[in-house]
Amino acid sequence: MAVDPEKEISSLWRALQGSQGATRRTFYQMRRALLEIAGPDANPLDVGVRAWEIVGKDTGKSYLPRMNLLKGIEGLMASVARAYQGLATTNGALVKIDKGENPKELFITWERCPWPTSAKEHGASMKEDLQGCDTYLQAFLDEVNAFLGTNLKIETHKAIPRGDGVCVRRLYNPEDK
């Protein structure tokens, strides 16, 4: 029996999208469970951002074997940016990386991201979505910095949850301006 590549690709694409949706739903289902256990005085923003911090730290630790300084700080920055890009793409985002004017800065742009929509669907505020994402990226970077003795920084310039249409983050080495 002949294989229909178009049919196979379509099937895999639907399965991937289903998995991406399940990941986002599971995050927000766990957030809801934590809020229910914590009780009526729990602050949803604090709970959600803390969850993102834990995920970011664990993800950062899992990526440490792929990070090194053999290609210098610029190579490390490229590895971190590609990790962010790959993680976001795996979750349904469309992300690109651009070099900055300074050779030790990169701009990471989320042209599409499904997380704000999922946040809305599950009752999380856009403030929580943005702070959660920023905290996740910073916690990931903190693990890399602690392990390698570097001081890379990331800052948000534009954000979909603020209505900017894209998220733009600057990854840079502040020690080399």
mmCIF file of C-alpha atoms in Angstrom:
data_model
loop_
_atom_site.group_PDB
_atom_site.id
_atom_site.type_symbol
_atom_site.label_atom_id
_atom_site.label_comp_id
_atom_site.label_asym_id
_atom_site.label_seq_id
_atom_site.Cartn_x
_atom_site.Cartn_y
_atom_site.Cartn_z
ATOM 1 C CA MET A 1 0.000 0.000 0.000
ATOM 2 C CA ALA A 2 1.422 3.366 -1.033
ATOM 3 C CA VAL A 3 1.999 6.038 1.563
ATOM 4 C CA ASP A 4 0.287 9.369 0.970
ATOM 5 C CA PRO A 5 2.863 11.913 2.245
ATOM 6 C CA GLU A 6 0.353 14.765 2.303
ATOM 7 C CA LYS A 7 -2.068 12.729 4.396
ATOM 8 C CA GLU A 8 0.725 11.646 6.763
ATOM 9 C CA ILE A 9 1.964 15.212 7.218
ATOM 10 C CA SER A 10 -1.581 16.462 7.845
ATOM 11 C CA SER A 11 -2.114 13.741 10.425
ATOM 12 C CA LEU A 12 1.145 14.566 12.215
ATOM 13 C CA TRP A 13 0.330 18.288 12.100
ATOM 14 C CA ARG A 14 -3.076 17.713 13.747
ATOM 15 C CA ALA A 15 -1.448 15.504 16.393
ATOM 16 C CA LEU A 16 1.173 18.176 17.130
ATOM 17 C CA GLN A 17 -1.470 20.879 17.468
ATOM 18 C CA GLY A 18 -3.461 18.633 19.793
ATOM 19 C CA SER A 19 -0.402 18.044 21.938
ATOM 20 C CA GLN A 20 0.370 21.771 22.063
ATOM 21 C CA GLY A 21 -3.169 22.505 23.218
ATOM 22 C CA ALA A 22 -2.984 19.748 25.823
ATOM 23 C CA THR A 23 0.233 21.241 27.230
ATOM 24 C CA ARG A 24 -1.355 24.672 27.655
ATOM 25 C CA ARG A 25 -4.572 23.234 29.113
ATOM 26 C CA THR A 26 -2.593 21.100 31.576
ATOM 27 C CA PHE A 27 -0.625 24.133 32.781
ATOM 28 C CA TYR A 28 -3.797 26.092 33.452
ATOM 29 C CA GLN A 29 -5.580 23.083 34.979
ATOM 30 C CA MET A 30 -2.700 22.689 37.437
ATOM 31 C CA ARG A 31 -2.815 26.432 38.138
ATOM 32 C CA ARG A 32 -6.533 26.134 38.919
ATOM 33 C CA ALA A 33 -5.880 23.161 41.224
ATOM 34 C CA LEU A 34 -3.193 25.132 43.075
ATOM 35 C CA LEU A 35 -5.540 28.083 43.492
ATOM 36 C CA GLU A 36 -8.296 25.819 44.832
ATOM 37 C CA ILE A 37 -5.936 24.200 47.340
ATOM 38 C CA ALA A 38 -4.425 27.547 48.362
ATOM 39 C CA GLY A 39 -7.870 28.925 49.171
ATOM 40 C CA PRO A 40 -9.725 32.168 48.568
ATOM 41 C CA ASP A 41 -6.914 34.401 49.839
ATOM 42 C CA ALA A 42 -4.440 33.129 47.224
ATOM 43 C CA ASN A 43 -3.350 35.659 44.633
ATOM 44 C CA PRO A 44 -3.751 34.141 41.127
ATOM 45 C CA LEU A 45 -0.921 36.328 39.803
ATOM 46 C CA ASP A 46 1.498 35.071 42.471
ATOM 47 C CA VAL A 47 0.484 31.434 41.934
ATOM 48 C CA GLY A 48 0.737 31.623 38.137
ATOM 49 C CA VAL A 49 4.060 33.471 38.089
ATOM 50 C CA ARG A 50 5.549 31.087 40.663
ATOM 51 C CA ALA A 51 4.469 28.128 38.520
ATOM 52 C CA TRP A 52 6.206 29.690 35.510
ATOM 53 C CA GLU A 53 9.340 30.257 37.593
ATOM 54 C CA ILE A 54 9.473 26.583 38.573
ATOM 55 C CA VAL A 55 8.954 25.488 34.957
ATOM 56 C CA GLY A 56 11.657 27.911 33.772
ATOM 57 C CA LYS A 57 14.217 26.693 36.324
ATOM 58 C CA ASP A 58 13.565 23.035 35.523
ATOM 59 C CA THR A 59 13.681 23.690 31.785
ATOM 60 C CA GLY A 60 16.878 25.705 32.134
ATOM 61 C CA LYS A 61 18.506 22.866 34.088
ATOM 62 C CA SER A 62 17.464 20.357 31.445
ATOM 63 C CA TYR A 63 19.140 22.467 28.750
ATOM 64 C CA LEU A 64 22.459 22.911 30.596
ATOM 65 C CA PRO A 65 24.170 19.980 28.836
ATOM 66 C CA ARG A 66 23.578 21.818 25.538
ATOM 67 C CA MET A 67 25.055 25.112 26.767
ATOM 68 C CA ASN A 68 28.740 25.906 26.843
ATOM 69 C CA LEU A 69 31.194 28.719 26.380
ATOM 70 C CA LEU A 70 33.371 26.954 23.794
ATOM 71 C CA LYS A 71 32.218 29.419 21.142
ATOM 72 C CA GLY A 72 32.418 32.392 23.500
ATOM 73 C CA ILE A 73 29.637 34.501 24.907
ATOM 74 C CA GLU A 74 28.177 35.111 21.442
ATOM 75 C CA GLY A 75 27.886 31.353 20.855
ATOM 76 C CA LEU A 76 26.270 30.905 24.257
ATOM 77 C CA MET A 77 23.794 33.689 23.534
ATOM 78 C CA ALA A 78 22.914 32.062 20.218
ATOM 79 C CA SER A 79 22.375 28.730 22.019
ATOM 80 C CA VAL A 80 20.082 30.359 24.583
ATOM 81 C CA ALA A 81 18.132 32.210 21.877
ATOM 82 C CA ARG A 82 17.731 29.008 19.849
ATOM 83 C CA ALA A 83 16.575 27.183 22.997
ATOM 84 C CA TYR A 84 13.926 29.854 23.619
ATOM 85 C CA GLN A 85 12.924 29.672 19.964
ATOM 86 C CA GLY A 86 12.695 25.887 19.963
ATOM 87 C CA LEU A 87 10.729 25.736 23.201
ATOM 88 C CA ALA A 88 8.280 28.366 21.992
ATOM 89 C CA THR A 89 7.913 26.761 18.561
ATOM 90 C CA THR A 90 7.234 23.398 20.179
ATOM 91 C CA ASN A 91 4.333 25.073 21.985
ATOM 92 C CA GLY A 92 2.870 26.605 18.824
ATOM 93 C CA ALA A 93 4.600 29.988 18.636
ATOM 94 C CA LEU A 94 6.310 31.509 15.621
ATOM 95 C CA VAL A 95 9.659 32.949 16.725
ATOM 96 C CA LYS A 96 12.594 34.538 14.916
ATOM 97 C CA ILE A 97 16.025 35.640 16.096
ATOM 98 C CA ASP A 98 17.827 38.756 14.851
ATOM 99 C CA LYS A 99 21.257 40.145 15.615
ATOM 100 C CA GLY A 100 21.399 43.514 17.315
ATOM 101 C CA GLU A 101 23.655 46.459 16.565
ATOM 102 C CA ASN A 102 25.995 45.277 19.311
ATOM 103 C CA PRO A 103 27.521 41.867 18.516
ATOM 104 C CA LYS A 104 26.651 40.749 22.037
ATOM 105 C CA GLU A 105 22.912 41.280 21.789
ATOM 106 C CA LEU A 106 20.177 39.352 20.066
ATOM 107 C CA PHE A 107 16.516 40.180 19.575
ATOM 108 C CA ILE A 108 14.023 37.346 19.865
ATOM 109 C CA THR A 109 10.629 38.081 18.334
ATOM 110 C CA TRP A 110 7.487 36.068 18.971
ATOM 111 C CA GLU A 111 5.403 36.881 15.877
ATOM 112 C CA ARG A 112 2.659 34.539 17.049
ATOM 113 C CA CYS A 113 2.095 32.970 20.464
ATOM 114 C CA PRO A 114 -0.868 30.888 21.627
ATOM 115 C CA TRP A 115 -0.260 31.408 25.359
ATOM 116 C CA PRO A 116 -2.151 34.722 25.726
ATOM 117 C CA THR A 117 -5.227 33.112 24.163
ATOM 118 C CA SER A 118 -4.914 30.132 26.503
ATOM 119 C CA ALA A 119 -4.498 32.478 29.471
ATOM 120 C CA LYS A 120 -7.735 34.265 28.541
ATOM 121 C CA GLU A 121 -9.570 30.975 28.050
ATOM 122 C CA HIS A 122 -8.566 29.886 31.551
ATOM 123 C CA GLY A 123 -9.241 33.172 33.352
ATOM 124 C CA ALA A 124 -5.657 34.353 33.749
ATOM 125 C CA SER A 125 -4.966 38.044 33.223
ATOM 126 C CA MET A 126 -2.680 39.387 30.519
ATOM 127 C CA LYS A 127 -0.529 40.805 33.330
ATOM 128 C CA GLU A 128 -0.093 37.277 34.651
ATOM 129 C CA ASP A 129 0.610 35.931 31.159
ATOM 130 C CA LEU A 130 3.334 38.526 30.547
ATOM 131 C CA GLN A 131 4.900 38.289 33.998
ATOM 132 C CA GLY A 132 4.753 34.509 33.814
ATOM 133 C CA CYS A 133 6.532 34.409 30.465
ATOM 134 C CA ASP A 134 9.140 36.947 31.562
ATOM 135 C CA THR A 135 9.724 34.985 34.778
ATOM 136 C CA TYR A 136 9.995 31.712 32.852
ATOM 137 C CA LEU A 137 12.617 33.130 30.465
ATOM 138 C CA GLN A 138 14.572 34.762 33.310
ATOM 139 C CA ALA A 139 14.505 31.610 35.478
ATOM 140 C CA PHE A 140 15.824 29.601 32.509
ATOM 141 C CA LEU A 141 18.581 32.168 32.010
ATOM 142 C CA ASP A 142 19.401 32.251 35.747
ATOM 143 C CA GLU A 143 20.185 28.521 35.612
ATOM 144 C CA VAL A 144 22.475 29.002 32.601
ATOM 145 C CA ASN A 145 24.219 31.965 34.256
ATOM 146 C CA ALA A 146 24.697 30.129 37.565
ATOM 147 C CA PHE A 147 26.098 27.038 35.871
ATOM 148 C CA LEU A 148 28.438 28.842 33.466
ATOM 149 C CA GLY A 149 29.352 31.885 35.574
ATOM 150 C CA THR A 150 27.915 34.312 33.037
ATOM 151 C CA ASN A 151 25.647 37.326 33.497
ATOM 152 C CA LEU A 152 23.370 37.308 30.466
ATOM 153 C CA LYS A 153 20.200 39.390 30.719
ATOM 154 C CA ILE A 154 16.856 39.391 28.955
ATOM 155 C CA GLU A 155 14.398 42.267 28.775
ATOM 156 C CA THR A 156 10.999 42.667 27.165
ATOM 157 C CA HIS A 157 10.599 45.553 24.717
ATOM 158 C CA LYS A 158 7.200 44.644 23.245
ATOM 159 C CA ALA A 159 4.577 42.137 24.338
ATOM 160 C CA ILE A 160 1.490 40.578 22.789
ATOM 161 C CA PRO A 161 -0.308 40.660 26.174
ATOM 162 C CA ARG A 162 0.159 44.465 26.215
ATOM 163 C CA GLY A 163 -1.411 44.721 22.766
ATOM 164 C CA ASP A 164 1.843 45.206 20.839
ATOM 165 C CA GLY A 165 1.074 42.468 18.287
ATOM 166 C CA VAL A 166 4.473 40.802 18.852
ATOM 167 C CA CYS A 167 6.763 40.023 21.766
ATOM 168 C CA VAL A 168 10.279 41.365 21.329
ATOM 169 C CA ARG A 169 12.924 40.485 23.865
ATOM 170 C CA ARG A 170 16.519 41.594 23.975
ATOM 171 C CA LEU A 171 19.077 38.992 25.106
ATOM 172 C CA TYR A 172 22.376 40.644 25.918
ATOM 173 C CA ASN A 173 25.625 40.606 27.850
ATOM 174 C CA PRO A 174 25.674 43.767 30.031
ATOM 175 C CA GLU A 175 29.399 43.361 30.715
ATOM 176 C CA ASP A 176 30.223 44.144 27.112
ATOM 177 C CA LYS A 177 28.504 47.290 25.900
#
